[in-house]
PDB file of C-alpha atoms and ligand atoms in Angstrom:
ATOM      1  CA  UNK A1197       3.650  14.033  -8.186  1.00 94.00           C
ATOM      2  CA  UNK A1198       7.078  11.561  -8.735  1.00 97.00           C
ATOM      3  CA  UNK A1199       5.687   7.928  -7.968  1.00 98.00           C
ATOM      4  CA  UNK A1200       7.816   5.045  -7.667  1.00 98.00           C
ATOM      5  CA  UNK A1201       6.116   1.329  -7.586  1.00 98.00           C
ATOM      6  CA  UNK A1202       8.327  -0.978  -5.704  1.00 98.00           C
ATOM      7  CA  UNK A1203       6.759  -4.509  -6.370  1.00 98.00           C
ATOM      8  CA  UNK A1204       7.843  -8.132  -6.131  1.00 98.00           C
ATOM      9  CA  UNK A1205       9.065  -9.249  -9.520  1.00 97.00           C
ATOM     10  CA  UNK A1206      10.586 -12.943  -9.290  1.00 97.00           C
ATOM     11  CA  UNK A1207      10.292 -15.857 -11.100  1.00 97.00           C
ATOM     12  CA  UNK A1208       7.396 -17.342  -9.409  1.00 96.00           C
ATOM     13  CA  UNK A1209       5.415 -14.066 -10.235  1.00 97.00           C
ATOM     14  CA  UNK A1210       6.435 -13.631 -13.747  1.00 96.00           C
ATOM     15  CA  UNK A1211       5.944 -17.336 -14.892  1.00 96.00           C
ATOM     16  CA  UNK A1212       2.602 -17.589 -13.076  1.00 98.00           C
ATOM     17  CA  UNK A1213       0.117 -18.220 -15.708  1.00 98.00           C
ATOM     18  CA  UNK A1214      -2.608 -17.198 -13.640  1.00 97.00           C
ATOM     19  CA  UNK A1215      -0.840 -13.784 -12.811  1.00 98.00           C
ATOM     20  CA  UNK A1216      -0.193 -13.812 -16.763  1.00 98.00           C
ATOM     21  CA  UNK A1217      -3.843 -13.819 -17.319  1.00 98.00           C
ATOM     22  CA  UNK A1218      -4.865 -11.255 -14.780  1.00 98.00           C
ATOM     23  CA  UNK A1219      -2.166  -9.218 -15.675  1.00 98.00           C
ATOM     24  CA  UNK A1220      -0.356 -10.014 -19.712  1.00 97.00           C
ATOM     25  CA  UNK A1221       1.059  -6.757 -19.186  1.00 96.00           C
ATOM     26  CA  UNK A1222       3.239  -7.458 -16.233  1.00 97.00           C
ATOM     27  CA  UNK A1223       1.976  -7.121 -12.355  1.00 98.00           C
ATOM     28  CA  UNK A1224       4.068  -4.454 -11.248  1.00 98.00           C
ATOM     29  CA  UNK A1225       4.391  -2.809 -14.366  1.00 97.00           C
ATOM     30  CA  UNK A1226       0.137  -2.808 -14.228  1.00 98.00           C
ATOM     31  CA  UNK A1227       0.350  -1.188 -10.892  1.00 98.00           C
ATOM     32  CA  UNK A1228       2.927   1.644 -11.982  1.00 98.00           C
ATOM     33  CA  UNK A1229       0.383   1.946 -14.785  1.00 98.00           C
ATOM     34  CA  UNK A1230      -1.961   3.324 -12.851  1.00 98.00           C
ATOM     35  CA  UNK A1231       0.067   6.423 -12.187  1.00 98.00           C
ATOM     36  CA  UNK A1232       0.796   7.925 -15.402  1.00 93.00           C
ATOM     37  CA  UNK A1233       3.513   7.336 -17.390  1.00 85.00           C
ATOM     38  CA  UNK A1234       6.459   9.213 -15.337  1.00 86.00           C
ATOM     39  CA  UNK A1235       5.917   6.854 -12.574  1.00 97.00           C
ATOM     40  CA  UNK A1236       9.201   4.581 -11.731  1.00 97.00           C
ATOM     41  CA  UNK A1237       8.693   0.778 -11.557  1.00 98.00           C
ATOM     42  CA  UNK A1238      11.327  -0.546  -9.638  1.00 98.00           C
ATOM     43  CA  UNK A1239      10.672  -4.584  -9.633  1.00 98.00           C
ATOM     44  CA  UNK A1240      12.197  -6.647  -6.969  1.00 98.00           C
ATOM     45  CA  UNK A1241      13.383 -10.225  -7.181  1.00 98.00           C
ATOM     46  CA  UNK A1242      14.265 -12.622  -5.315  1.00 97.00           C
ATOM     47  CA  UNK A1243      17.253 -12.554  -3.163  1.00 96.00           C
ATOM     48  CA  UNK A1244      17.980  -8.576  -3.749  1.00 98.00           C
ATOM     49  CA  UNK A1245      18.144  -6.803  -0.894  1.00 98.00           C
ATOM     50  CA  UNK A1246      15.754  -4.087  -2.201  1.00 98.00           C
ATOM     51  CA  UNK A1247      18.744  -1.032  -2.571  1.00 98.00           C
ATOM     52  CA  UNK A1248      17.710  -0.429  -6.145  1.00 98.00           C
ATOM     53  CA  UNK A1249      14.896   1.682  -4.592  1.00 98.00           C
ATOM     54  CA  UNK A1250      17.411   4.132  -2.946  1.00 98.00           C
ATOM     55  CA  UNK A1251      18.422   5.320  -6.257  1.00 97.00           C
ATOM     56  CA  UNK A1252      15.071   6.881  -6.761  1.00 98.00           C
ATOM     57  CA  UNK A1253      13.906   6.988  -3.128  1.00 98.00           C
ATOM     58  CA  UNK A1254      15.274  10.606  -2.634  1.00 95.00           C
ATOM     59  CA  UNK A1255      13.000  11.989  -5.582  1.00 96.00           C
ATOM     60  CA  UNK A1256       9.499  10.321  -4.490  1.00 98.00           C
ATOM     61  CA  UNK A1257       6.810  11.879  -3.177  1.00 98.00           C
ATOM     62  CA  UNK A1258       5.028   8.532  -2.810  1.00 98.00           C
ATOM     63  CA  UNK A1259       6.315   5.109  -2.770  1.00 98.00           C
ATOM     64  CA  UNK A1260       4.108   2.369  -3.514  1.00 98.00           C
ATOM     65  CA  UNK A1261       4.833  -0.833  -2.193  1.00 98.00           C
ATOM     66  CA  UNK A1262       3.756  -4.438  -3.152  1.00 98.00           C
ATOM     67  CA  UNK A1263       5.313  -7.412  -1.389  1.00 98.00           C
ATOM     68  CA  UNK A1264       3.951 -10.605  -0.314  1.00 96.00           C
ATOM     69  CA  UNK A1265       6.843 -13.862  -0.489  1.00 96.00           C
ATOM     70  CA  UNK A1266      10.231 -11.536  -0.298  1.00 98.00           C
ATOM     71  CA  UNK A1267       9.839  -9.379   2.455  1.00 98.00           C
ATOM     72  CA  UNK A1268      12.810 -11.039   4.372  1.00 98.00           C
ATOM     73  CA  UNK A1269      15.261 -10.359   1.715  1.00 98.00           C
ATOM     74  CA  UNK A1270      14.931  -6.379   1.918  1.00 98.00           C
ATOM     75  CA  UNK A1271      17.400  -5.145   3.884  1.00 98.00           C
ATOM     76  CA  UNK A1272      16.488  -3.172   7.373  1.00 98.00           C
ATOM     77  CA  UNK A1273      19.023  -0.281   5.950  1.00 98.00           C
ATOM     78  CA  UNK A1274      15.999   0.051   2.814  1.00 98.00           C
ATOM     79  CA  UNK A1275      13.385  -0.531   5.673  1.00 98.00           C
ATOM     80  CA  UNK A1276      14.975   2.128   7.217  1.00 98.00           C
ATOM     81  CA  UNK A1277      15.629   4.438   4.902  1.00 98.00           C
ATOM     82  CA  UNK A1278      12.061   4.318   3.448  1.00 98.00           C
ATOM     83  CA  UNK A1279      10.565   4.971   7.241  1.00 98.00           C
ATOM     84  CA  UNK A1280      12.802   7.928   7.884  1.00 97.00           C
ATOM     85  CA  UNK A1281      11.835   9.409   4.573  1.00 98.00           C
ATOM     86  CA  UNK A1282       8.097   9.144   5.017  1.00 98.00           C
ATOM     87  CA  UNK A1283       8.525  10.714   8.702  1.00 97.00           C
ATOM     88  CA  UNK A1284       9.884  13.569   6.396  1.00 97.00           C
ATOM     89  CA  UNK A1285       6.736  13.939   4.493  1.00 98.00           C
ATOM     90  CA  UNK A1286       7.014  11.198   2.038  1.00 98.00           C
ATOM     91  CA  UNK A1287       3.716   9.440   1.288  1.00 98.00           C
ATOM     92  CA  UNK A1288       3.349   5.239   1.263  1.00 98.00           C
ATOM     93  CA  UNK A1289       0.703   3.699   0.011  1.00 99.00           C
ATOM     94  CA  UNK A1290       0.967  -0.197   1.063  1.00 99.00           C
ATOM     95  CA  UNK A1291      -0.653  -2.524  -1.063  1.00 98.00           C
ATOM     96  CA  UNK A1292      -2.219  -5.951  -0.176  1.00 98.00           C
ATOM     97  CA  UNK A1293      -0.170  -8.407   1.164  1.00 98.00           C
ATOM     98  CA  UNK A1294       2.469  -5.311   2.254  1.00 98.00           C
ATOM     99  CA  UNK A1295       0.659  -5.787   5.776  1.00 98.00           C
ATOM    100  CA  UNK A1296       4.166  -7.703   6.464  1.00 98.00           C
ATOM    101  CA  UNK A1297       6.414  -5.766   4.753  1.00 98.00           C
ATOM    102  CA  UNK A1298       8.884  -4.476   6.292  1.00 98.00           C
ATOM    103  CA  UNK A1299       8.504  -0.693   6.044  1.00 98.00           C
ATOM    104  CA  UNK A1300       4.644  -0.733   6.875  1.00 98.00           C
ATOM    105  CA  UNK A1301       5.660  -2.771  10.158  1.00 98.00           C
ATOM    106  CA  UNK A1302       8.794  -0.043  11.401  1.00 98.00           C
ATOM    107  CA  UNK A1303       6.184   2.728  10.476  1.00 98.00           C
ATOM    108  CA  UNK A1304       3.604   0.787  12.572  1.00 98.00           C
ATOM    109  CA  UNK A1305       4.955  -0.826  15.563  1.00 98.00           C
ATOM    110  CA  UNK A1306       2.724  -4.088  15.487  1.00 98.00           C
ATOM    111  CA  UNK A1307       2.649  -7.400  14.033  1.00 98.00           C
ATOM    112  CA  UNK A1308       0.833  -6.515  11.204  1.00 98.00           C
ATOM    113  CA  UNK A1309      -1.194  -9.978  11.229  1.00 98.00           C
ATOM    114  CA  UNK A1310      -4.250 -11.188  10.404  1.00 98.00           C
ATOM    115  CA  UNK A1311      -6.816 -13.845   9.180  1.00 97.00           C
ATOM    116  CA  UNK A1312      -6.053 -14.492   5.242  1.00 98.00           C
ATOM    117  CA  UNK A1313      -7.777 -17.859   3.016  1.00 96.00           C
ATOM    118  CA  UNK A1314      -7.148 -17.761  -0.780  1.00 92.00           C
ATOM    119  CA  UNK A1315     -10.482 -18.851  -1.960  1.00 88.00           C
ATOM    120  CA  UNK A1316     -11.486 -16.380  -4.723  1.00 85.00           C
ATOM    121  CA  UNK A1317     -14.780 -15.364  -2.900  1.00 93.00           C
ATOM    122  CA  UNK A1318     -15.998 -12.272  -3.546  1.00 96.00           C
ATOM    123  CA  UNK A1319     -15.625  -9.157  -1.818  1.00 98.00           C
ATOM    124  CA  UNK A1320     -17.756  -6.111  -0.733  1.00 98.00           C
ATOM    125  CA  UNK A1321     -15.465  -2.738  -0.221  1.00 98.00           C
ATOM    126  CA  UNK A1322     -17.659  -0.898   1.711  1.00 98.00           C
ATOM    127  CA  UNK A1323     -16.672   3.314   1.967  1.00 98.00           C
ATOM    128  CA  UNK A1324     -17.361   4.113   5.446  1.00 98.00           C
ATOM    129  CA  UNK A1325     -15.878   7.783   5.131  1.00 98.00           C
ATOM    130  CA  UNK A1326     -17.760   9.054   1.959  1.00 98.00           C
ATOM    131  CA  UNK A1327     -16.313  12.445   2.632  1.00 98.00           C
ATOM    132  CA  UNK A1328     -12.894  11.572   2.739  1.00 98.00           C
ATOM    133  CA  UNK A1329     -10.693  12.578  -0.316  1.00 98.00           C
ATOM    134  CA  UNK A1330      -9.747   8.790  -1.228  1.00 98.00           C
ATOM    135  CA  UNK A1331     -13.199   7.559  -1.980  1.00 97.00           C
ATOM    136  CA  UNK A1332     -14.303  10.553  -4.185  1.00 98.00           C
ATOM    137  CA  UNK A1333     -15.873   9.366  -6.980  1.00 97.00           C
ATOM    138  CA  UNK A1334     -16.212   5.546  -5.770  1.00 97.00           C
ATOM    139  CA  UNK A1335     -19.885   5.417  -4.836  1.00 97.00           C
ATOM    140  CA  UNK A1336     -21.224   3.364  -1.593  1.00 98.00           C
ATOM    141  CA  UNK A1337     -19.100   0.470  -2.305  1.00 98.00           C
ATOM    142  CA  UNK A1338     -17.106  -1.436  -4.422  1.00 98.00           C
ATOM    143  CA  UNK A1339     -17.868  -5.115  -6.030  1.00 98.00           C
ATOM    144  CA  UNK A1340     -14.581  -7.094  -6.381  1.00 98.00           C
ATOM    145  CA  UNK A1341     -15.775 -10.400  -7.878  1.00 97.00           C
ATOM    146  CA  UNK A1342     -12.832 -12.112  -6.585  1.00 97.00           C
ATOM    147  CA  UNK A1343      -9.854 -11.078  -4.065  1.00 97.00           C
ATOM    148  CA  UNK A1344      -8.246 -12.998  -1.210  1.00 97.00           C
ATOM    149  CA  UNK A1345     -10.191 -13.317   1.647  1.00 98.00           C
ATOM    150  CA  UNK A1346      -8.450 -11.418   4.801  1.00 98.00           C
ATOM    151  CA  UNK A1347     -10.065 -11.041   8.070  1.00 98.00           C
ATOM    152  CA  UNK A1348      -9.840  -9.063  11.583  1.00 98.00           C
ATOM    153  CA  UNK A1349      -7.997  -9.121  13.828  1.00 98.00           C
ATOM    154  CA  UNK A1350      -5.901  -6.784  11.919  1.00 98.00           C
ATOM    155  CA  UNK A1351      -3.178  -5.930  14.191  1.00 98.00           C
ATOM    156  CA  UNK A1352      -2.574  -2.556  13.584  1.00 98.00           C
ATOM    157  CA  UNK A1353      -2.557   0.617  15.801  1.00 98.00           C
ATOM    158  CA  UNK A1354      -6.001   2.726  15.398  1.00 98.00           C
ATOM    159  CA  UNK A1355      -5.794   4.089  12.534  1.00 98.00           C
ATOM    160  CA  UNK A1356      -5.733   7.806  12.537  1.00 98.00           C
ATOM    161  CA  UNK A1357      -8.626   7.577   9.371  1.00 98.00           C
ATOM    162  CA  UNK A1358     -10.566   4.532   8.496  1.00 98.00           C
ATOM    163  CA  UNK A1359     -11.848   4.875   4.721  1.00 98.00           C
ATOM    164  CA  UNK A1360     -12.796   1.286   3.835  1.00 98.00           C
ATOM    165  CA  UNK A1361     -14.228  -1.624   5.284  1.00 98.00           C
ATOM    166  CA  UNK A1362     -13.962  -5.190   3.575  1.00 98.00           C
ATOM    167  CA  UNK A1363     -16.446  -7.591   3.756  1.00 98.00           C
ATOM    168  CA  UNK A1364     -16.003 -11.181   2.304  1.00 97.00           C
ATOM    169  CA  UNK A1365     -18.255 -14.001   1.167  1.00 95.00           C
ATOM    170  CA  UNK A1366     -17.069 -15.979   4.142  1.00 94.00           C
ATOM    171  CA  UNK A1367     -18.619 -13.695   6.980  1.00 96.00           C
ATOM    172  CA  UNK A1368     -15.330 -11.995   7.420  1.00 97.00           C
ATOM    173  CA  UNK A1369     -14.635  -8.220   7.735  1.00 98.00           C
ATOM    174  CA  UNK A1370     -11.433  -6.607   7.099  1.00 98.00           C
ATOM    175  CA  UNK A1371     -10.213  -2.468   7.870  1.00 98.00           C
ATOM    176  CA  UNK A1372      -9.455  -2.644   3.905  1.00 98.00           C
ATOM    177  CA  UNK A1373      -8.681   1.087   4.477  1.00 98.00           C
ATOM    178  CA  UNK A1374      -6.672   2.780   6.705  1.00 98.00           C
ATOM    179  CA  UNK A1375      -4.665   6.172   6.941  1.00 99.00           C
ATOM    180  CA  UNK A1376      -2.024   6.713   9.592  1.00 98.00           C
ATOM    181  CA  UNK A1377      -0.783   9.768  10.185  1.00 98.00           C
ATOM    182  CA  UNK A1378       3.684   8.870  10.981  1.00 98.00           C
ATOM    183  CA  UNK A1379       5.921  12.473  11.576  1.00 96.00           C
ATOM    184  CA  UNK A1380       4.718  14.531   8.575  1.00 97.00           C
ATOM    185  CA  UNK A1381       4.291  11.969   6.036  1.00 98.00           C
ATOM    186  CA  UNK A1382       0.839   9.706   5.721  1.00 98.00           C
ATOM    187  CA  UNK A1383       0.885   5.916   4.802  1.00 98.00           C
ATOM    188  CA  UNK A1384      -2.032   4.505   3.284  1.00 99.00           C
ATOM    189  CA  UNK A1385      -2.753   0.499   3.649  1.00 98.00           C
ATOM    190  CA  UNK A1386      -5.222  -0.537   0.762  1.00 98.00           C
ATOM    191  CA  UNK A1387      -6.250  -4.608   1.338  1.00 98.00           C
ATOM    192  CA  UNK A1388      -7.203  -5.254  -2.455  1.00 98.00           C
ATOM    193  CA  UNK A1389      -4.675  -6.607  -5.172  1.00 98.00           C
ATOM    194  CA  UNK A1390      -4.122 -10.378  -4.728  1.00 97.00           C
ATOM    195  CA  UNK A1391      -1.893 -10.757  -7.920  1.00 98.00           C
ATOM    196  CA  UNK A1392      -3.882 -13.708  -9.606  1.00 97.00           C
ATOM    197  CA  UNK A1393      -7.180 -11.477  -9.812  1.00 97.00           C
ATOM    198  CA  UNK A1394      -6.962  -8.060 -12.014  1.00 98.00           C
ATOM    199  CA  UNK A1395      -7.802  -5.924  -9.216  1.00 98.00           C
ATOM    200  CA  UNK A1396      -5.599  -3.271 -10.587  1.00 98.00           C
ATOM    201  CA  UNK A1397      -7.004  -3.172 -13.937  1.00 97.00           C
ATOM    202  CA  UNK A1398     -10.775  -2.481 -12.159  1.00 98.00           C
ATOM    203  CA  UNK A1399     -11.519   1.503 -12.964  1.00 98.00           C
ATOM    204  CA  UNK A1400     -13.204   1.904  -9.509  1.00 98.00           C
ATOM    205  CA  UNK A1401      -9.758   0.253  -7.903  1.00 98.00           C
ATOM    206  CA  UNK A1402      -7.652   2.842 -10.396  1.00 98.00           C
ATOM    207  CA  UNK A1403      -9.641   5.381  -9.048  1.00 98.00           C
ATOM    208  CA  UNK A1404      -8.761   4.749  -5.467  1.00 98.00           C
ATOM    209  CA  UNK A1405      -5.187   4.218  -6.119  1.00 98.00           C
ATOM    210  CA  UNK A1406      -4.877   7.817  -7.997  1.00 98.00           C
ATOM    211  CA  UNK A1407      -7.046   9.568  -5.040  1.00 98.00           C
ATOM    212  CA  UNK A1408      -4.845   7.993  -2.387  1.00 98.00           C
ATOM    213  CA  UNK A1409      -1.733   9.307  -3.776  1.00 98.00           C
ATOM    214  CA  UNK A1410      -2.752  12.769  -4.407  1.00 98.00           C
ATOM    215  CA  UNK A1411      -3.619  12.556  -0.719  1.00 98.00           C
ATOM    216  CA  UNK A1412      -0.679  11.300   0.840  1.00 98.00           C
ATOM    217  CA  UNK A1413       1.468  13.075  -1.367  1.00 98.00           C
ATOM    218  CA  UNK A1414       3.264  15.801   0.521  1.00 98.00           C
ATOM    219  CA  UNK A1415       1.489  19.087   0.183  1.00 95.00           C
ATOM    220  CA  UNK A1416       4.929  21.283   1.263  1.00 93.00           C
ATOM    221  CA  UNK A1417       7.946  18.803   0.193  1.00 94.00           C
ATOM    222  CA  UNK A1418       9.674  16.074   1.826  1.00 97.00           C
ATOM    223  CA  UNK A1419      12.152  18.239   4.512  1.00 95.00           C
ATOM    224  CA  UNK A1420      15.008  17.541   6.655  1.00 92.00           C
ATOM    225  CA  UNK A1421      15.422  14.975   9.656  1.00 88.00           C
ATOM    226  CA  UNK A1422      13.688  15.682  12.238  1.00 86.00           C
ATOM    227  CA  UNK A1423      15.296  16.573  15.854  1.00 90.00           C
ATOM    228  CA  UNK A1424      14.935  17.620  19.248  1.00 93.00           C
ATOM    229  CA  UNK A1425      15.629  21.603  18.776  1.00 90.00           C
ATOM    230  CA  UNK A1426      17.011  23.177  21.952  1.00 93.00           C
ATOM    231  CA  UNK A1427      14.733  26.958  21.430  1.00 91.00           C
ATOM    232  CA  UNK A1428      14.710  29.935  23.708  1.00 90.00           C
ATOM    233  CA  UNK A1429      11.095  30.758  25.435  1.00 89.00           C
ATOM    234  CA  UNK A1430       8.775  32.308  23.109  1.00 86.00           C
ATOM    235  CA  UNK A1431       8.513  35.717  23.329  1.00 86.00           C
ATOM    236  CA  UNK A1432       6.008  37.273  25.946  1.00 78.00           C
ATOM    237  CA  UNK A1433       3.437  39.361  24.128  1.00 73.00           C
TER     238      UNK A1433
HETATM  239 ZN1  LIG B2904      -2.358 -11.956  -1.583  1.00 76.42          ZN
END
């Protein structure tokens, strides 16, 4: 399985002491490390249009996306290329603030808006679909000592599969793990992962991400562009 991690890596993120403390080996690099050493990390800096990703996209089975402050710089061409490849079979894992990323919104067709608060409260991430492959080995819930609070209403289409619901100390709840089928591909949105908390270093979160990559990876490869085919009637028996 070929995994590509596209992640913001601007100066603000790199030099933030809280991010450096949570991720001494680099933030995006730490996300990439979850998926094994053959994973490609494509950093995204301020002002770049994201086209560095195109070099790897057609060789990617699962694309992992983390974006927050640089969504607007990603070109529509890149977003369209990602959405197109998902519809042809590629898996997409959209992490945390990628709920506002261009490819995610293009695939979902909604605003992706939610309510949020950066208070460092704890989150209890409940498994609501225990038979689902993404939560294999995770237990009944994952306790995160600190996360950014995300709350409903989350403006997404009804998920095809709801895997996790997050509960936050302030009382909010959130659809934290959702699968959407788009064309031949699968999209997994996963809420935890604010950059100043070491969320991606927890074993339970790593397990979920690895499970998710296996789940959304194309089982029969990524196909050509979908098209309307004129076909003769099937033969009568
Ligand atoms: Zn955040």
